[in-house]
mmCIF file of C-alpha atoms in Angstrom:
data_model
loop_
_atom_site.group_PDB
_atom_site.id
_atom_site.type_symbol
_atom_site.label_atom_id
_atom_site.label_comp_id
_atom_site.label_asym_id
_atom_site.label_seq_id
_atom_site.Cartn_x
_atom_site.Cartn_y
_atom_site.Cartn_z
ATOM 1 C CA UNK L 4 -42.890 -3.883 36.443
ATOM 2 C CA UNK L 5 -42.076 -1.005 38.816
ATOM 3 C CA UNK L 6 -42.226 1.766 36.233
ATOM 4 C CA UNK L 7 -45.465 1.017 34.343
ATOM 5 C CA UNK L 8 -46.926 4.269 33.109
ATOM 6 C CA UNK L 9 -43.743 6.308 33.595
ATOM 7 C CA UNK L 10 -42.527 8.221 30.522
ATOM 8 C CA UNK L 11 -38.804 8.865 30.016
ATOM 9 C CA UNK L 12 -37.089 10.913 27.366
ATOM 10 C CA UNK L 13 -33.550 10.246 26.161
ATOM 11 C CA UNK L 14 -31.630 12.690 24.012
ATOM 12 C CA UNK L 15 -29.723 11.270 21.059
ATOM 13 C CA UNK L 16 -27.327 12.535 18.465
ATOM 14 C CA UNK L 17 -24.483 11.120 16.390
ATOM 15 C CA UNK L 18 -21.589 9.516 18.192
ATOM 16 C CA UNK L 19 -23.548 8.683 21.370
ATOM 17 C CA UNK L 20 -21.927 5.985 23.499
ATOM 18 C CA UNK L 21 -23.838 2.890 22.357
ATOM 19 C CA UNK L 22 -24.060 1.147 25.751
ATOM 20 C CA UNK L 23 -24.828 4.375 27.623
ATOM 21 C CA UNK L 24 -27.878 4.908 25.395
ATOM 22 C CA UNK L 25 -29.213 1.408 24.926
ATOM 23 C CA UNK L 26 -28.526 -0.263 28.286
ATOM 24 C CA UNK L 27 -30.605 2.340 30.184
ATOM 25 C CA UNK L 28 -33.402 2.190 27.581
ATOM 26 C CA UNK L 29 -33.632 -1.553 27.821
ATOM 27 C CA UNK L 30 -33.555 -1.562 31.621
ATOM 28 C CA UNK L 31 -36.352 1.091 31.761
ATOM 29 C CA UNK L 32 -38.483 -0.798 29.248
ATOM 30 C CA UNK L 33 -37.991 -4.012 31.238
ATOM 31 C CA UNK L 34 -39.503 -2.165 34.183
ATOM 32 C CA UNK L 35 -42.518 -1.037 32.112
ATOM 33 C CA UNK L 36 -41.471 2.531 31.315
ATOM 34 C CA UNK L 37 -42.203 4.160 27.958
ATOM 35 C CA UNK L 38 -39.015 5.586 26.516
ATOM 36 C CA UNK L 39 -38.781 8.066 23.619
ATOM 37 C CA UNK L 40 -35.750 9.383 21.849
ATOM 38 C CA UNK L 41 -35.393 13.063 20.847
ATOM 39 C CA UNK L 42 -32.809 14.224 18.382
ATOM 40 C CA UNK L 43 -32.063 17.308 16.369
ATOM 41 C CA UNK L 44 -34.777 16.070 13.980
ATOM 42 C CA UNK L 45 -37.565 13.505 14.275
ATOM 43 C CA UNK L 46 -37.295 10.141 12.532
ATOM 44 C CA UNK L 47 -33.580 10.416 11.897
ATOM 45 C CA UNK L 48 -31.228 7.503 12.349
ATOM 46 C CA UNK L 49 -28.256 8.536 14.512
ATOM 47 C CA UNK L 50 -25.183 6.343 14.679
ATOM 48 C CA UNK L 51 -23.363 5.545 17.920
ATOM 49 C CA UNK L 52 -19.564 5.563 18.370
ATOM 50 C CA UNK L 53 -19.437 1.871 17.704
ATOM 51 C CA UNK L 54 -21.993 1.757 14.850
ATOM 52 C CA UNK L 55 -25.204 0.936 16.711
ATOM 53 C CA UNK L 56 -28.084 3.018 15.281
ATOM 54 C CA UNK L 57 -30.884 4.752 17.124
ATOM 55 C CA UNK L 58 -33.800 6.488 15.429
ATOM 56 C CA UNK L 59 -35.342 9.595 17.043
ATOM 57 C CA UNK L 60 -39.045 9.614 17.785
ATOM 58 C CA UNK L 61 -39.165 13.413 18.059
ATOM 59 C CA UNK L 62 -37.172 16.558 17.399
ATOM 60 C CA UNK L 63 -35.779 18.444 20.396
ATOM 61 C CA UNK L 64 -38.205 21.264 19.533
ATOM 62 C CA UNK L 65 -41.229 18.857 19.695
ATOM 63 C CA UNK L 66 -40.873 17.687 23.299
ATOM 64 C CA UNK L 67 -42.068 19.224 26.542
ATOM 65 C CA UNK L 68 -40.848 18.552 30.043
ATOM 66 C CA UNK L 69 -44.423 18.477 31.197
ATOM 67 C CA UNK L 70 -44.979 15.308 29.208
ATOM 68 C CA UNK L 71 -42.160 13.250 30.877
ATOM 69 C CA UNK L 72 -41.425 11.841 34.303
ATOM 70 C CA UNK L 73 -37.607 11.593 33.790
ATOM 71 C CA UNK L 74 -34.743 12.408 31.431
ATOM 72 C CA UNK L 75 -31.680 10.393 30.377
ATOM 73 C CA UNK L 76 -28.641 12.000 28.729
ATOM 74 C CA UNK L 77 -26.191 9.419 27.209
ATOM 75 C CA UNK L 78 -22.484 10.033 26.941
ATOM 76 C CA UNK L 79 -20.048 9.680 24.105
ATOM 77 C CA UNK L 80 -19.387 12.681 21.908
ATOM 78 C CA UNK L 81 -23.103 13.393 21.310
ATOM 79 C CA UNK L 82 -23.456 15.582 24.453
ATOM 80 C CA UNK L 83 -21.166 18.214 22.846
ATOM 81 C CA UNK L 84 -23.681 18.402 19.959
ATOM 82 C CA UNK L 85 -26.835 18.093 22.081
ATOM 83 C CA UNK L 86 -25.950 20.994 24.374
ATOM 84 C CA UNK L 87 -25.889 23.453 21.431
ATOM 85 C CA UNK L 88 -29.704 23.438 21.180
ATOM 86 C CA UNK L 89 -31.540 26.069 23.301
ATOM 87 C CA UNK L 90 -34.652 23.854 23.480
ATOM 88 C CA UNK L 91 -32.523 21.057 25.069
ATOM 89 C CA UNK L 92 -31.131 23.414 27.701
ATOM 90 C CA UNK L 93 -34.644 24.678 28.491
ATOM 91 C CA UNK L 94 -35.959 21.118 28.730
ATOM 92 C CA UNK L 95 -33.166 20.252 31.161
ATOM 93 C CA UNK L 96 -33.784 23.365 33.275
ATOM 94 C CA UNK L 97 -37.519 22.601 33.410
ATOM 95 C CA UNK L 98 -36.952 19.025 34.462
ATOM 96 C CA UNK L 99 -34.584 20.286 37.160
ATOM 97 C CA UNK L 100 -37.050 22.949 38.343
ATOM 98 C CA UNK L 101 -39.799 20.301 38.554
ATOM 99 C CA UNK L 102 -37.379 17.963 40.446
ATOM 100 C CA UNK L 103 -37.939 15.176 37.949
ATOM 101 C CA UNK L 104 -35.137 12.560 37.712
ATOM 102 C CA UNK L 105 -32.326 13.442 35.408
ATOM 103 C CA UNK L 106 -29.763 10.800 34.608
ATOM 104 C CA UNK L 107 -26.383 11.614 33.084
ATOM 105 C CA UNK L 108 -23.347 9.369 32.376
ATOM 106 C CA UNK L 109 -19.824 9.957 31.209
ATOM 107 C CA UNK L 110 -19.647 13.110 28.976
ATOM 108 C CA UNK L 111 -23.367 13.798 29.396
ATOM 109 C CA UNK L 112 -22.424 16.252 32.127
ATOM 110 C CA UNK L 113 -21.634 18.758 29.373
ATOM 111 C CA UNK L 114 -25.351 19.114 28.712
ATOM 112 C CA UNK L 115 -26.099 19.854 32.368
ATOM 113 C CA UNK L 116 -23.197 22.298 32.503
ATOM 114 C CA UNK L 117 -24.580 24.196 29.551
ATOM 115 C CA UNK L 118 -28.014 24.174 31.224
ATOM 116 C CA UNK L 119 -26.363 25.738 34.256
ATOM 117 C CA UNK L 120 -27.947 23.397 36.828
ATOM 118 C CA UNK L 121 -24.849 21.940 38.536
ATOM 119 C CA UNK L 122 -23.786 24.644 40.963
ATOM 120 C CA UNK L 123 -23.489 23.065 44.431
ATOM 121 C CA UNK L 124 -24.602 19.636 43.195
ATOM 122 C CA UNK L 125 -22.850 16.351 43.994
ATOM 123 C CA UNK L 126 -22.048 14.496 40.743
ATOM 124 C CA UNK L 127 -19.707 12.188 38.960
ATOM 125 C CA UNK L 128 -18.740 11.773 35.314
ATOM 126 C CA UNK L 129 -15.956 10.467 33.273
ATOM 127 C CA UNK L 130 -12.789 11.840 34.939
ATOM 128 C CA UNK L 131 -12.060 13.481 31.553
ATOM 129 C CA UNK L 132 -14.574 16.241 32.294
ATOM 130 C CA UNK L 133 -14.026 16.492 36.063
ATOM 131 C CA UNK L 134 -12.569 19.994 35.653
ATOM 132 C CA UNK L 135 -15.496 21.055 33.507
ATOM 133 C CA UNK L 136 -17.919 19.808 36.144
ATOM 134 C CA UNK L 137 -16.082 21.532 38.966
ATOM 135 C CA UNK L 138 -15.761 24.717 36.978
ATOM 136 C CA UNK L 139 -19.536 24.680 36.637
ATOM 137 C CA UNK L 140 -19.797 24.618 40.446
ATOM 138 C CA UNK L 141 -20.418 20.928 40.929
ATOM 139 C CA UNK L 142 -18.911 18.840 43.706
ATOM 140 C CA UNK L 143 -17.291 15.936 41.804
ATOM 141 C CA UNK L 144 -16.873 12.414 43.236
ATOM 142 C CA UNK L 145 -15.005 9.490 41.760
ATOM 143 C CA UNK L 146 -17.790 6.933 42.377
ATOM 144 C CA UNK L 147 -19.787 4.518 40.191
ATOM 145 C CA UNK L 148 -22.980 6.488 40.820
ATOM 146 C CA UNK L 149 -23.855 9.640 42.714
ATOM 147 C CA UNK L 150 -27.406 10.584 43.665
ATOM 148 C CA UNK L 151 -28.133 14.144 44.618
ATOM 149 C CA UNK L 152 -31.888 14.429 45.013
ATOM 150 C CA UNK L 153 -33.389 13.855 41.566
ATOM 151 C CA UNK L 154 -29.981 14.053 39.842
ATOM 152 C CA UNK L 155 -28.326 10.677 39.156
ATOM 153 C CA UNK L 156 -24.863 10.579 37.596
ATOM 154 C CA UNK L 157 -22.461 7.931 36.626
ATOM 155 C CA UNK L 158 -18.916 7.613 35.180
ATOM 156 C CA UNK L 159 -18.752 5.121 32.325
ATOM 157 C CA UNK L 160 -20.091 1.801 30.882
ATOM 158 C CA UNK L 161 -18.772 -0.535 33.595
ATOM 159 C CA UNK L 162 -20.914 1.498 36.093
ATOM 160 C CA UNK L 163 -24.171 0.992 34.177
ATOM 161 C CA UNK L 164 -25.682 -1.619 36.596
ATOM 162 C CA UNK L 165 -25.203 0.705 39.544
ATOM 163 C CA UNK L 166 -26.370 3.753 37.602
ATOM 164 C CA UNK L 167 -29.613 2.109 36.453
ATOM 165 C CA UNK L 168 -30.367 0.572 39.832
ATOM 166 C CA UNK L 169 -30.215 4.041 41.372
ATOM 167 C CA UNK L 170 -31.971 5.818 38.524
ATOM 168 C CA UNK L 171 -34.873 3.278 38.569
ATOM 169 C CA UNK L 172 -35.104 3.680 42.388
ATOM 170 C CA UNK L 173 -35.230 7.449 42.128
ATOM 171 C CA UNK L 174 -37.843 7.371 39.330
ATOM 172 C CA UNK L 175 -39.917 4.748 41.248
ATOM 173 C CA UNK L 176 -39.917 6.929 44.361
ATOM 174 C CA UNK L 177 -40.968 9.999 42.393
ATOM 175 C CA UNK L 178 -44.674 10.423 42.861
#
């Protein structure tokens, strides 16, 4: 259990991509990490694009970057909702400033764009938001996973094994 004692936060909102939320959570828990979900409100059941539910442990306003070792942002349509909360953007900025691992997949790049942390960073995402990523100053690559320091990005569900292998490695290496 390589991640025993590590705490990871994942954002959640309606229409998250089911696999992009649950696959990473299960992989991290298999490695011993504690994973919490934060949504617009605490104790709310959010429904994924394909009907899989996820209940938030906390509200966005109740979490602090100082309490977590890493952050995951799932894709789907949820990122377009998640990025509208100032406390989310501040959390992402603080995680970035503290160089804590940030994982983003598919449309999750929208949250990092709104947090304004992508300028000059190497990333990937779903090709559907490539222009958004580049317009935010990112250097976009069409690869299964791209690691740029503490930032780990991936394209879509078929890339999840590569994404989580690298995210776990980056989190494990973070002292």
